[in-house]
Amino acid sequence: MTAAPAGPGPDDTTARPDAPQQPTGGPIGRSVPRLHDDRLLRGQGRFTDDIDDGTALHAVVLRSPVAHGRLTRFDAGAARADGRAVLVLGPDEIARHTRPLPTVWRIRGQRQDTIELAPRTVRYAGQPVGLVVAAGRAEAEDVAELVETGYEPLPAVVGTDAALADGAPLVHPEYGGNTAGSARFGDSEDEVERALAGAAHVVTRELGVQRVAYTSLETRALLAEWTPGTEQLTVWAGTQVPHPFRYGLARALRLRVDQVRVAVPDLGGAFGGKTVLHADETLVCLAARLLGRRVAWTEDRAEALTASYQGRGMSATARLGLDADGRFVALDAHITGDVGAFVSQAGTGPFQVAAQAIEGPYRFGRAGASVRAVWTNAVPTGAYRGYGMQEACWIRERLVAEAARELGLPAAELRRRNLIGPEELPYTTRTFSTYDTGDYPRALHSAEQAVADAPRVREGRIRRGAAAVPSIEATGYGPTSLLEAAGMEAGGWESGRIRVNEDGTVTVFAGVVAMGQGIETALAQIVADRLGVPLGLVAVRLGDTDTTPRSEFSSQASRSVVVAGGALMRAGARMRERMHALAASLLETSAEDVRLDVEGEDEPVFRAAKTSRTATWAQVAHRGWLGWGRPDPDRIVLEETVDFDPPGLTYAYAAHAAAVAVDLDTGQITVEGYWAFSDSGPLVNPMIAEGQIAGAVAQGLGIALTEEAALDPSTGLPLTTSLRDYELPAPATVPTALHLSHTSTPGTVAPGGFKGLGEGGMLPAPVVVANAVADAVPEIARRLERTPLSPYRVWTMLRDAGLATG
Amino acid sequence: MTTAARRTVTLTVNGAARSAPAEDRTLLSDFLRHTLRLTGTHVGCEEGVCGACTVLLDGEPVRSCLLLAVQAQGRTVETVEGLADDGRLNALQRTLKETHGLQCGFCTPGVLMSLTAAEREGLDEEETAGQVLAGHRCRCTGYAGIRAAVAARHRAPGGPRQAPRGGGAEAAG
């Protein structure tokens, strides 16, 4: 071992190989309890809305009551005359003080590259047009009612079919059409058409996934404070992405980024809904700046369901071509994505990912997908957990199940003929995804076995059926070069910093964010493991633009353990070497002679084998900060920072199975058993991993059965404005018989072989339920094209099939 | 525009007498959170669906977002802050931690209060996991860890099954 590693700098891609992937006996791989659970259980969480100690003013956002129209009157005279009004902002004041927000993820041909904050032309019901600030929330709501507005209504464009119809009203007339942009992934249309023309059998379906609301239990919230003397804006915000949040705020408010600090308190769930800066959040910060005060705002549930961006909202014409042996010769999808009133920062990304991920774990002779992003008068869409990949899984596995049914082949056999085998990996798809490691047939076999004996009942009024499907999850976004090539203004790297303090405690800084997924515990485990110190020495600091590393993507896209964890794996190895070298100099021996053991009261102690001399970890750390006895004269500060830009994506995979009952009298679907066989490489904390998978399955069941953010088809007004109308998965939705199993095939991309798993649990859930329903009631299988499979929708199919009367 | 009526609300919260002014229209949830600064009680929907704001009013679980603060006048309220025993997690809290029955922790205070009431009432595991949990929405866990906690409590020595109806070990403590 050399006395000291190379100096700090960009990632050491040429340096020594990463740490071994087999269990070390350290904290990695252990289901240790989560570090922050105690305070959450005591009611001592600190969520954004908990911070105000009574000194903040409160904001209420004024929103458009129409889906499409021109704001012709904004009269705040009476409101401002009310003694309780502290500030009323209308569109003209907002325009005077701000610039539009930047977009991030664009599609070819997209000309709308900014987001207006409070335009005079409103394009969705709930779009902000102004802001009222008063001493308290209730007073602000009183004053808001005094603002008089008038709208000249314009015809609302509801749904992409209406948007693309001849003579459709234009959401953005300046662009001459309702198409925001389009792109093709994989083989060209001509090539896929030729392959389909030569197929022995082609299955065509119109498949769709509904709009859904993220519905974290904690709504969006922020507390903004402008300090006039220092001209600093401090924002405590429930965001997954503090650095892009800061960048957007600085741009919009014409500030330097270093005038803005964004700090993330406890997050009450996010699921992708907190990955962008919304206009209303920007307006609250503007109010704080104009007033030189603290201004708090917490979205209410109706706003969360109507004015927060939504997820999904896609339909596709999809075709699968098979040869006479049941081999997949061609796959094509024409995806139409509903981006809503404008392309949000995440914008068309989910639809592009659906196209990119269209093939899943199968071999196809030719495969391609086209995306057309369409403006409508609905709230914009963004990145909801599992985006793109879940839609792709829905499209692909409905086609495969329908092909099997039409051909009279067992679906399991059809899948087996076309699955990519472990001996074929690494495998590059027609859309240029390179799968690294795994055994997809084995996972699917496990899932099929799980439901082999599940009840199949095709008579009586309660039918029963089962299904199993495989899925693939692209994790660890991403190689920065891939994002750049995809036209996304984001770096995919993460920086991990480990500081050994002068008392031997260890503070870890990373750019990812804790939102309930337990990442702070997982990162602490990784660092404790790499350093060889007890977990209790390690504290993790996340989510503060003043202190934590810059990150574009932060915690989303199943990347936190892969990319931030990867950076910390390497930083940990370097810090371990430095601590050993410092200990060796103190113990007057070589670094190879020094061993670190944890003794007694969790006290790590360095021991020189030859001389039996010892020094505690804390003593070595203290001397290190003094600068005494350092082997490398240039390096004193006991910090190691590694920037990790993953060389590729790493692909987790799973197969899920479901057993369902269908009540022919009510159309009610009950999931009676659910099995998930997952492989996300080595698990840092299996307990946390299982929690992520269980929760994602439940969200997938919500897409399958209960959730839909619906609009009135003529007015474009939201129909689901409360949790009474927007039905979250309840305990009764999620079967008690929920079985989770894992295999652990290390990936080749990230140190430790880690793969992500935050989203994987929801990818196959909707389609495995639908396929099980098709198994139970083959009479309606042809029509299972869209989710949610609500009782009314299913009952209608049953009635049309002559199975139900009413 | 009318000036909102205001009066002093006096009640007992987690064993301590509290008194503070409140407008008639102020929700009990807002009064607890913003006036008394007991922010452990969370507000998820303000319409009685999600259950995050559940507290115990004279021992009964209620949605604090569906009550006005003035309705709690002279009554006894228990919130999540009152569960821990001198800073130490109580048995129910410990169990929820061990079974990974929470992720973001936002719905957790309400779940804890409902489960506390169920244990005191001596409800069995099926009633608790079925009817009591049905009153809560958790977006993170898929309910798996929460159900595991309920099951573990009913298996534990000294757990709620063994507790006398109307008052268990936790309530007595």
PDB file of C-alpha atoms in Angstrom, chain A residues 410-661:
ATOM      1  CA  PRO A 410     -49.144 -20.435 -23.138  1.00  0.00           C
ATOM      2  CA  ALA A 411     -47.898 -16.932 -22.344  1.00  0.00           C
ATOM      3  CA  ALA A 412     -45.042 -18.404 -20.339  1.00  0.00           C
ATOM      4  CA  GLU A 413     -43.852 -20.336 -23.369  1.00  0.00           C
ATOM      5  CA  LEU A 414     -44.094 -17.317 -25.644  1.00  0.00           C
ATOM      6  CA  ARG A 415     -42.071 -15.239 -23.198  1.00  0.00           C
ATOM      7  CA  ARG A 416     -39.463 -17.944 -22.761  1.00  0.00           C
ATOM      8  CA  ARG A 417     -38.816 -18.098 -26.504  1.00  0.00           C
ATOM      9  CA  ASN A 418     -38.086 -14.395 -26.608  1.00  0.00           C
ATOM     10  CA  LEU A 419     -36.448 -13.500 -23.302  1.00  0.00           C
ATOM     11  CA  ILE A 420     -32.822 -12.435 -23.405  1.00  0.00           C
ATOM     12  CA  GLY A 421     -30.821 -15.160 -21.677  1.00  0.00           C
ATOM     13  CA  PRO A 422     -28.065 -14.591 -19.135  1.00  0.00           C
ATOM     14  CA  GLU A 423     -25.508 -15.896 -21.632  1.00  0.00           C
ATOM     15  CA  GLU A 424     -26.446 -13.076 -24.016  1.00  0.00           C
ATOM     16  CA  LEU A 425     -25.510 -10.303 -21.561  1.00  0.00           C
ATOM     17  CA  PRO A 426     -24.276  -7.669 -21.975  1.00  0.00           C
ATOM     18  CA  TYR A 427     -26.976  -7.169 -24.578  1.00  0.00           C
ATOM     19  CA  THR A 428     -27.650  -4.025 -26.590  1.00  0.00           C
ATOM     20  CA  THR A 429     -31.235  -3.425 -27.626  1.00  0.00           C
ATOM     21  CA  ARG A 430     -32.516  -1.869 -30.844  1.00  0.00           C
ATOM     22  CA  THR A 431     -32.919   1.402 -28.903  1.00  0.00           C
ATOM     23  CA  PHE A 432     -29.308   1.170 -27.715  1.00  0.00           C
ATOM     24  CA  SER A 433     -29.822   0.241 -24.105  1.00  0.00           C
ATOM     25  CA  THR A 434     -27.034  -2.063 -22.948  1.00  0.00           C
ATOM     26  CA  TYR A 435     -28.212  -4.423 -20.224  1.00  0.00           C
ATOM     27  CA  ASP A 436     -25.330  -5.358 -17.969  1.00  0.00           C
ATOM     28  CA  THR A 437     -26.115  -8.362 -15.799  1.00  0.00           C
ATOM     29  CA  GLY A 438     -28.962 -10.574 -14.702  1.00  0.00           C
ATOM     30  CA  ASP A 439     -30.984 -13.688 -15.334  1.00  0.00           C
ATOM     31  CA  TYR A 440     -34.384 -12.654 -16.614  1.00  0.00           C
ATOM     32  CA  PRO A 441     -35.717 -16.155 -17.368  1.00  0.00           C
ATOM     33  CA  ARG A 442     -34.913 -17.261 -13.832  1.00  0.00           C
ATOM     34  CA  ALA A 443     -36.837 -14.364 -12.299  1.00  0.00           C
ATOM     35  CA  LEU A 444     -39.811 -15.003 -14.548  1.00  0.00           C
ATOM     36  CA  HIS A 445     -39.719 -18.697 -13.770  1.00  0.00           C
ATOM     37  CA  SER A 446     -39.889 -17.907 -10.057  1.00  0.00           C
ATOM     38  CA  ALA A 447     -42.905 -15.666 -10.592  1.00  0.00           C
ATOM     39  CA  GLU A 448     -44.656 -18.237 -12.755  1.00  0.00           C
ATOM     40  CA  GLN A 449     -44.064 -20.895 -10.143  1.00  0.00           C
ATOM     41  CA  ALA A 450     -45.505 -18.643  -7.453  1.00  0.00           C
ATOM     42  CA  VAL A 451     -48.891 -18.613  -9.173  1.00  0.00           C
ATOM     43  CA  ALA A 452     -48.743 -22.080 -10.686  1.00  0.00           C
ATOM     44  CA  ASP A 453     -51.258 -23.314  -8.154  1.00  0.00           C
ATOM     45  CA  ALA A 454     -53.241 -20.089  -7.787  1.00  0.00           C
ATOM     46  CA  PRO A 455     -56.967 -20.641  -8.303  1.00  0.00           C
ATOM     47  CA  ARG A 456     -58.234 -20.345 -11.860  1.00  0.00           C
ATOM     48  CA  VAL A 457     -62.010 -20.100 -11.749  1.00  0.00           C
ATOM     49  CA  ARG A 458     -63.953 -19.421 -14.908  1.00  0.00           C
ATOM     50  CA  GLU A 459     -67.448 -20.151 -13.733  1.00  0.00           C
ATOM     51  CA  GLY A 460     -69.763 -18.575 -11.210  1.00  0.00           C
ATOM     52  CA  ARG A 461     -70.010 -14.894 -10.392  1.00  0.00           C
ATOM     53  CA  ILE A 462     -66.515 -14.590  -8.891  1.00  0.00           C
ATOM     54  CA  ARG A 463     -63.842 -15.370 -11.448  1.00  0.00           C
ATOM     55  CA  ARG A 464     -60.231 -15.962 -10.522  1.00  0.00           C
ATOM     56  CA  GLY A 465     -57.029 -15.803 -12.546  1.00  0.00           C
ATOM     57  CA  ALA A 466     -53.311 -15.160 -12.292  1.00  0.00           C
ATOM     58  CA  ALA A 467     -50.402 -13.888 -14.358  1.00  0.00           C
ATOM     59  CA  ALA A 468     -46.662 -13.292 -14.211  1.00  0.00           C
ATOM     60  CA  VAL A 469     -44.602 -10.743 -16.131  1.00  0.00           C
ATOM     61  CA  PRO A 470     -40.948  -9.697 -16.234  1.00  0.00           C
ATOM     62  CA  SER A 471     -39.617  -6.148 -16.213  1.00  0.00           C
ATOM     63  CA  ILE A 472     -36.409  -4.201 -16.442  1.00  0.00           C
ATOM     64  CA  GLU A 473     -35.510  -1.019 -14.614  1.00  0.00           C
ATOM     65  CA  ALA A 474     -32.846   1.311 -15.971  1.00  0.00           C
ATOM     66  CA  THR A 475     -31.145   2.701 -12.891  1.00  0.00           C
ATOM     67  CA  GLY A 476     -28.341   5.007 -11.942  1.00  0.00           C
ATOM     68  CA  TYR A 477     -29.031   7.904 -14.310  1.00  0.00           C
ATOM     69  CA  GLY A 478     -26.894   8.526 -15.684  1.00  0.00           C
ATOM     70  CA  PRO A 479     -23.813   8.836 -17.675  1.00  0.00           C
ATOM     71  CA  THR A 480     -23.603  12.572 -18.219  1.00  0.00           C
ATOM     72  CA  SER A 481     -22.753  11.987 -21.861  1.00  0.00           C
ATOM     73  CA  LEU A 482     -26.036  10.098 -22.291  1.00  0.00           C
ATOM     74  CA  LEU A 483     -28.008  12.977 -20.802  1.00  0.00           C
ATOM     75  CA  GLU A 484     -26.202  15.448 -23.011  1.00  0.00           C
ATOM     76  CA  ALA A 485     -26.937  13.336 -26.088  1.00  0.00           C
ATOM     77  CA  ALA A 486     -30.585  13.141 -25.025  1.00  0.00           C
ATOM     78  CA  GLY A 487     -30.842  16.928 -25.015  1.00  0.00           C
ATOM     79  CA  MET A 488     -31.212  17.138 -21.291  1.00  0.00           C
ATOM     80  CA  GLU A 489     -29.582  20.043 -19.513  1.00  0.00           C
ATOM     81  CA  ALA A 490     -28.408  17.993 -16.571  1.00  0.00           C
ATOM     82  CA  GLY A 491     -25.281  16.265 -15.426  1.00  0.00           C
ATOM     83  CA  GLY A 492     -25.685  12.728 -14.191  1.00  0.00           C
ATOM     84  CA  TRP A 493     -22.733  12.636 -11.838  1.00  0.00           C
ATOM     85  CA  GLU A 494     -22.758  12.763  -8.072  1.00  0.00           C
ATOM     86  CA  SER A 495     -20.197  14.013  -5.644  1.00  0.00           C
ATOM     87  CA  GLY A 496     -19.671  12.303  -2.326  1.00  0.00           C
ATOM     88  CA  ARG A 497     -17.686  13.891   0.485  1.00  0.00           C
ATOM     89  CA  ILE A 498     -16.497  12.236   3.668  1.00  0.00           C
ATOM     90  CA  ARG A 499     -15.093  14.315   6.492  1.00  0.00           C
ATOM     91  CA  VAL A 500     -13.468  12.671   9.486  1.00  0.00           C
ATOM     92  CA  ASN A 501     -13.839  15.279  12.207  1.00  0.00           C
ATOM     93  CA  GLU A 502     -11.253  16.082  14.885  1.00  0.00           C
ATOM     94  CA  ASP A 503     -13.133  13.940  17.440  1.00  0.00           C
ATOM     95  CA  GLY A 504     -13.261  10.966  15.099  1.00  0.00           C
ATOM     96  CA  THR A 505     -16.894  11.385  14.160  1.00  0.00           C
ATOM     97  CA  VAL A 506     -17.605  11.149  10.473  1.00  0.00           C
ATOM     98  CA  THR A 507     -19.782  13.567   8.530  1.00  0.00           C
ATOM     99  CA  VAL A 508     -20.915  12.618   5.058  1.00  0.00           C
ATOM    100  CA  PHE A 509     -22.166  15.085   2.476  1.00  0.00           C
ATOM    101  CA  ALA A 510     -23.986  14.023  -0.654  1.00  0.00           C
ATOM    102  CA  GLY A 511     -26.114  15.693  -3.284  1.00  0.00           C
ATOM    103  CA  VAL A 512     -29.036  13.317  -3.000  1.00  0.00           C
ATOM    104  CA  VAL A 513     -32.021  14.042  -0.805  1.00  0.00           C
ATOM    105  CA  ALA A 514     -33.911  12.116   1.861  1.00  0.00           C
ATOM    106  CA  MET A 515     -37.624  11.935   1.135  1.00  0.00           C
ATOM    107  CA  GLY A 516     -38.618   8.927   3.174  1.00  0.00           C
ATOM    108  CA  GLN A 517     -36.746   6.351   1.142  1.00  0.00           C
ATOM    109  CA  GLY A 518     -34.082   5.931   3.824  1.00  0.00           C
ATOM    110  CA  ILE A 519     -31.114   7.063   1.775  1.00  0.00           C
ATOM    111  CA  GLU A 520     -29.358   8.710   4.716  1.00  0.00           C
ATOM    112  CA  THR A 521     -29.223   5.353   6.479  1.00  0.00           C
ATOM    113  CA  ALA A 522     -28.032   3.522   3.359  1.00  0.00           C
ATOM    114  CA  LEU A 523     -25.249   6.058   2.729  1.00  0.00           C
ATOM    115  CA  ALA A 524     -24.163   5.894   6.364  1.00  0.00           C
ATOM    116  CA  GLN A 525     -23.949   2.113   6.048  1.00  0.00           C
ATOM    117  CA  ILE A 526     -21.799   2.412   2.942  1.00  0.00           C
ATOM    118  CA  VAL A 527     -19.383   4.870   4.560  1.00  0.00           C
ATOM    119  CA  ALA A 528     -19.161   2.993   7.866  1.00  0.00           C
ATOM    120  CA  ASP A 529     -18.491  -0.179   5.921  1.00  0.00           C
ATOM    121  CA  ARG A 530     -15.752   1.342   3.766  1.00  0.00           C
ATOM    122  CA  LEU A 531     -14.028   3.058   6.692  1.00  0.00           C
ATOM    123  CA  GLY A 532     -14.434   0.110   9.029  1.00  0.00           C
ATOM    124  CA  VAL A 533     -15.991   2.212  11.776  1.00  0.00           C
ATOM    125  CA  PRO A 534     -19.236   1.719  13.743  1.00  0.00           C
ATOM    126  CA  LEU A 535     -22.367   3.064  12.105  1.00  0.00           C
ATOM    127  CA  GLY A 536     -22.941   5.293  15.102  1.00  0.00           C
ATOM    128  CA  LEU A 537     -19.920   7.431  14.213  1.00  0.00           C
ATOM    129  CA  VAL A 538     -21.406   8.442  10.882  1.00  0.00           C
ATOM    130  CA  ALA A 539     -23.807  11.333  10.312  1.00  0.00           C
ATOM    131  CA  VAL A 540     -25.174  12.126   6.866  1.00  0.00           C
ATOM    132  CA  ARG A 541     -25.943  15.647   5.733  1.00  0.00           C
ATOM    133  CA  LEU A 542     -28.127  16.122   2.663  1.00  0.00           C
ATOM    134  CA  GLY A 543     -30.161  18.757   0.916  1.00  0.00           C
ATOM    135  CA  ASP A 544     -28.592  22.172   1.544  1.00  0.00           C
ATOM    136  CA  THR A 545     -27.113  24.168  -1.312  1.00  0.00           C
ATOM    137  CA  ASP A 546     -24.744  25.936   1.090  1.00  0.00           C
ATOM    138  CA  THR A 547     -23.113  22.755   2.331  1.00  0.00           C
ATOM    139  CA  THR A 548     -23.961  19.692   0.252  1.00  0.00           C
ATOM    140  CA  PRO A 549     -22.475  18.861  -3.139  1.00  0.00           C
ATOM    141  CA  ARG A 550     -24.138  20.203  -6.211  1.00  0.00           C
ATOM    142  CA  SER A 551     -26.396  17.701  -7.911  1.00  0.00           C
ATOM    143  CA  GLU A 552     -28.674  18.045 -10.897  1.00  0.00           C
ATOM    144  CA  PHE A 553     -30.712  14.887 -10.572  1.00  0.00           C
ATOM    145  CA  SER A 554     -30.364  14.320  -6.853  1.00  0.00           C
ATOM    146  CA  SER A 555     -32.798  11.677  -5.610  1.00  0.00           C
ATOM    147  CA  GLN A 556     -34.922  10.479  -8.487  1.00  0.00           C
ATOM    148  CA  ALA A 557     -34.693   7.845 -11.197  1.00  0.00           C
ATOM    149  CA  SER A 558     -33.483   5.114  -8.823  1.00  0.00           C
ATOM    150  CA  ARG A 559     -30.008   6.533  -8.665  1.00  0.00           C
ATOM    151  CA  SER A 560     -29.119   7.577  -5.136  1.00  0.00           C
ATOM    152  CA  VAL A 561     -27.368   4.412  -3.958  1.00  0.00           C
ATOM    153  CA  VAL A 562     -25.876   3.731  -7.375  1.00  0.00           C
ATOM    154  CA  VAL A 563     -24.367   7.132  -8.099  1.00  0.00           C
ATOM    155  CA  ALA A 564     -24.026   8.880  -4.719  1.00  0.00           C
ATOM    156  CA  GLY A 565     -23.330   5.548  -3.058  1.00  0.00           C
ATOM    157  CA  GLY A 566     -20.792   4.815  -5.785  1.00  0.00           C
ATOM    158  CA  ALA A 567     -19.011   8.102  -5.142  1.00  0.00           C
ATOM    159  CA  LEU A 568     -18.939   7.387  -1.402  1.00  0.00           C
ATOM    160  CA  MET A 569     -17.642   3.852  -1.941  1.00  0.00           C
ATOM    161  CA  ARG A 570     -14.590   5.356  -3.590  1.00  0.00           C
ATOM    162  CA  ALA A 571     -14.259   8.278  -1.198  1.00  0.00           C
ATOM    163  CA  GLY A 572     -14.476   5.815   1.672  1.00  0.00           C
ATOM    164  CA  ALA A 573     -11.664   3.698   0.258  1.00  0.00           C
ATOM    165  CA  ARG A 574      -9.459   6.769  -0.061  1.00  0.00           C
ATOM    166  CA  MET A 575     -10.238   8.010   3.429  1.00  0.00           C
ATOM    167  CA  ARG A 576      -9.544   4.594   4.849  1.00  0.00           C
ATOM    168  CA  GLU A 577      -6.098   4.644   3.269  1.00  0.00           C
ATOM    169  CA  ARG A 578      -5.369   8.112   4.622  1.00  0.00           C
ATOM    170  CA  MET A 579      -6.432   7.207   8.136  1.00  0.00           C
ATOM    171  CA  HIS A 580      -4.327   4.068   8.025  1.00  0.00           C
ATOM    172  CA  ALA A 581      -1.326   6.054   6.793  1.00  0.00           C
ATOM    173  CA  LEU A 582      -1.755   8.617   9.589  1.00  0.00           C
ATOM    174  CA  ALA A 583      -2.082   5.841  12.137  1.00  0.00           C
ATOM    175  CA  ALA A 584       1.051   4.178  10.782  1.00  0.00           C
ATOM    176  CA  SER A 585       3.053   7.354  11.191  1.00  0.00           C
ATOM    177  CA  LEU A 586       1.846   7.777  14.777  1.00  0.00           C
ATOM    178  CA  LEU A 587       2.546   4.124  15.587  1.00  0.00           C
ATOM    179  CA  GLU A 588       5.893   4.280  13.805  1.00  0.00           C
ATOM    180  CA  THR A 589       5.156   1.388  11.544  1.00  0.00           C
ATOM    181  CA  SER A 590       4.049   0.774   7.977  1.00  0.00           C
ATOM    182  CA  ALA A 591       0.465   1.167   6.850  1.00  0.00           C
ATOM    183  CA  GLU A 592       0.356  -2.537   5.988  1.00  0.00           C
ATOM    184  CA  ASP A 593       1.137  -3.305   9.613  1.00  0.00           C
ATOM    185  CA  VAL A 594      -1.852  -1.342  10.916  1.00  0.00           C
ATOM    186  CA  ARG A 595      -5.202  -2.947  11.599  1.00  0.00           C
ATOM    187  CA  LEU A 596      -8.395  -1.167  12.583  1.00  0.00           C
ATOM    188  CA  ASP A 597     -10.573  -3.005  15.074  1.00  0.00           C
ATOM    189  CA  VAL A 598     -13.699  -1.963  16.872  1.00  0.00           C
ATOM    190  CA  GLU A 599     -13.318  -2.617  20.554  1.00  0.00           C
ATOM    191  CA  GLY A 600     -15.270  -2.069  23.721  1.00  0.00           C
ATOM    192  CA  GLU A 601     -17.702   0.803  23.528  1.00  0.00           C
ATOM    193  CA  ASP A 602     -17.779   0.898  19.749  1.00  0.00           C
ATOM    194  CA  GLU A 603     -14.351   2.579  19.802  1.00  0.00           C
ATOM    195  CA  PRO A 604     -12.330   1.929  16.679  1.00  0.00           C
ATOM    196  CA  VAL A 605      -8.671   1.359  17.524  1.00  0.00           C
ATOM    197  CA  PHE A 606      -5.646   1.121  15.257  1.00  0.00           C
ATOM    198  CA  ARG A 607      -3.208  -1.575  16.274  1.00  0.00           C
ATOM    199  CA  ALA A 608       0.316  -2.122  14.974  1.00  0.00           C
ATOM    200  CA  ALA A 609       0.819  -5.875  14.669  1.00  0.00           C
ATOM    201  CA  LYS A 610       4.593  -5.813  15.092  1.00  0.00           C
ATOM    202  CA  THR A 611       4.812  -3.516  18.097  1.00  0.00           C
ATOM    203  CA  SER A 612       1.335  -4.037  19.635  1.00  0.00           C
ATOM    204  CA  ARG A 613       1.106  -0.269  19.984  1.00  0.00           C
ATOM    205  CA  THR A 614      -2.369   1.194  19.653  1.00  0.00           C
ATOM    206  CA  ALA A 615      -4.022   4.495  18.884  1.00  0.00           C
ATOM    207  CA  THR A 616      -7.692   5.249  18.815  1.00  0.00           C
ATOM    208  CA  TRP A 617      -9.434   6.338  15.627  1.00  0.00           C
ATOM    209  CA  ALA A 618     -10.266   9.621  17.404  1.00  0.00           C
ATOM    210  CA  GLN A 619      -6.626  10.238  18.369  1.00  0.00           C
ATOM    211  CA  VAL A 620      -5.523   9.704  14.795  1.00  0.00           C
ATOM    212  CA  ALA A 621      -8.243  12.018  13.510  1.00  0.00           C
ATOM    213  CA  HIS A 622      -7.266  14.712  16.015  1.00  0.00           C
ATOM    214  CA  ARG A 623      -3.576  14.552  15.037  1.00  0.00           C
ATOM    215  CA  GLY A 624      -4.638  14.569  11.405  1.00  0.00           C
ATOM    216  CA  TRP A 625      -6.376  17.941  11.763  1.00  0.00           C
ATOM    217  CA  LEU A 626      -3.368  19.322  13.642  1.00  0.00           C
ATOM    218  CA  GLY A 627      -1.328  18.399  10.618  1.00  0.00           C
ATOM    219  CA  TRP A 628       1.041  16.283  12.657  1.00  0.00           C
ATOM    220  CA  GLY A 629       2.853  13.318  11.227  1.00  0.00           C
ATOM    221  CA  ARG A 630       1.213  13.457   7.869  1.00  0.00           C
ATOM    222  CA  PRO A 631       2.819  11.317   5.194  1.00  0.00           C
ATOM    223  CA  ASP A 632       1.853  13.712   2.409  1.00  0.00           C
ATOM    224  CA  PRO A 633       2.866  17.289   3.246  1.00  0.00           C
ATOM    225  CA  ASP A 634       0.245  18.779   0.908  1.00  0.00           C
ATOM    226  CA  ARG A 635      -2.792  17.109   2.380  1.00  0.00           C
ATOM    227  CA  ILE A 636      -4.121  18.086   5.760  1.00  0.00           C
ATOM    228  CA  VAL A 637      -7.881  18.479   5.734  1.00  0.00           C
ATOM    229  CA  LEU A 638      -9.416  15.115   6.551  1.00  0.00           C
ATOM    230  CA  GLU A 639     -11.900  15.187   3.733  1.00  0.00           C
ATOM    231  CA  GLU A 640     -12.186  13.055   0.662  1.00  0.00           C
ATOM    232  CA  THR A 641     -14.456  14.040  -2.184  1.00  0.00           C
ATOM    233  CA  VAL A 642     -15.056  11.850  -5.181  1.00  0.00           C
ATOM    234  CA  ASP A 643     -17.064  12.790  -8.249  1.00  0.00           C
ATOM    235  CA  PHE A 644     -18.623   9.722  -9.825  1.00  0.00           C
ATOM    236  CA  ASP A 645     -20.051   9.884 -13.321  1.00  0.00           C
ATOM    237  CA  PRO A 646     -21.285   6.368 -14.033  1.00  0.00           C
ATOM    238  CA  PRO A 647     -19.948   4.917 -17.277  1.00  0.00           C
ATOM    239  CA  GLY A 648     -23.346   3.480 -18.152  1.00  0.00           C
ATOM    240  CA  LEU A 649     -26.775   2.695 -16.851  1.00  0.00           C
ATOM    241  CA  THR A 650     -27.134  -0.395 -14.726  1.00  0.00           C
ATOM    242  CA  TYR A 651     -30.227  -2.529 -15.163  1.00  0.00           C
ATOM    243  CA  ALA A 652     -32.185  -3.966 -12.277  1.00  0.00           C
ATOM    244  CA  TYR A 653     -34.905  -6.437 -13.120  1.00  0.00           C
ATOM    245  CA  ALA A 654     -37.840  -8.261 -11.621  1.00  0.00           C
ATOM    246  CA  ALA A 655     -40.728 -10.532 -12.337  1.00  0.00           C
ATOM    247  CA  HIS A 656     -44.037 -10.047 -10.596  1.00  0.00           C
ATOM    248  CA  ALA A 657     -47.033 -12.308 -10.266  1.00  0.00           C
ATOM    249  CA  ALA A 658     -50.573 -11.565  -9.174  1.00  0.00           C
ATOM    250  CA  ALA A 659     -53.627 -13.634  -8.358  1.00  0.00           C
ATOM    251  CA  VAL A 660     -56.898 -11.743  -8.717  1.00  0.00           C
ATOM    252  CA  ALA A 661     -60.616 -12.187  -8.252  1.00  0.00           C
TER     253      ALA A 661
END
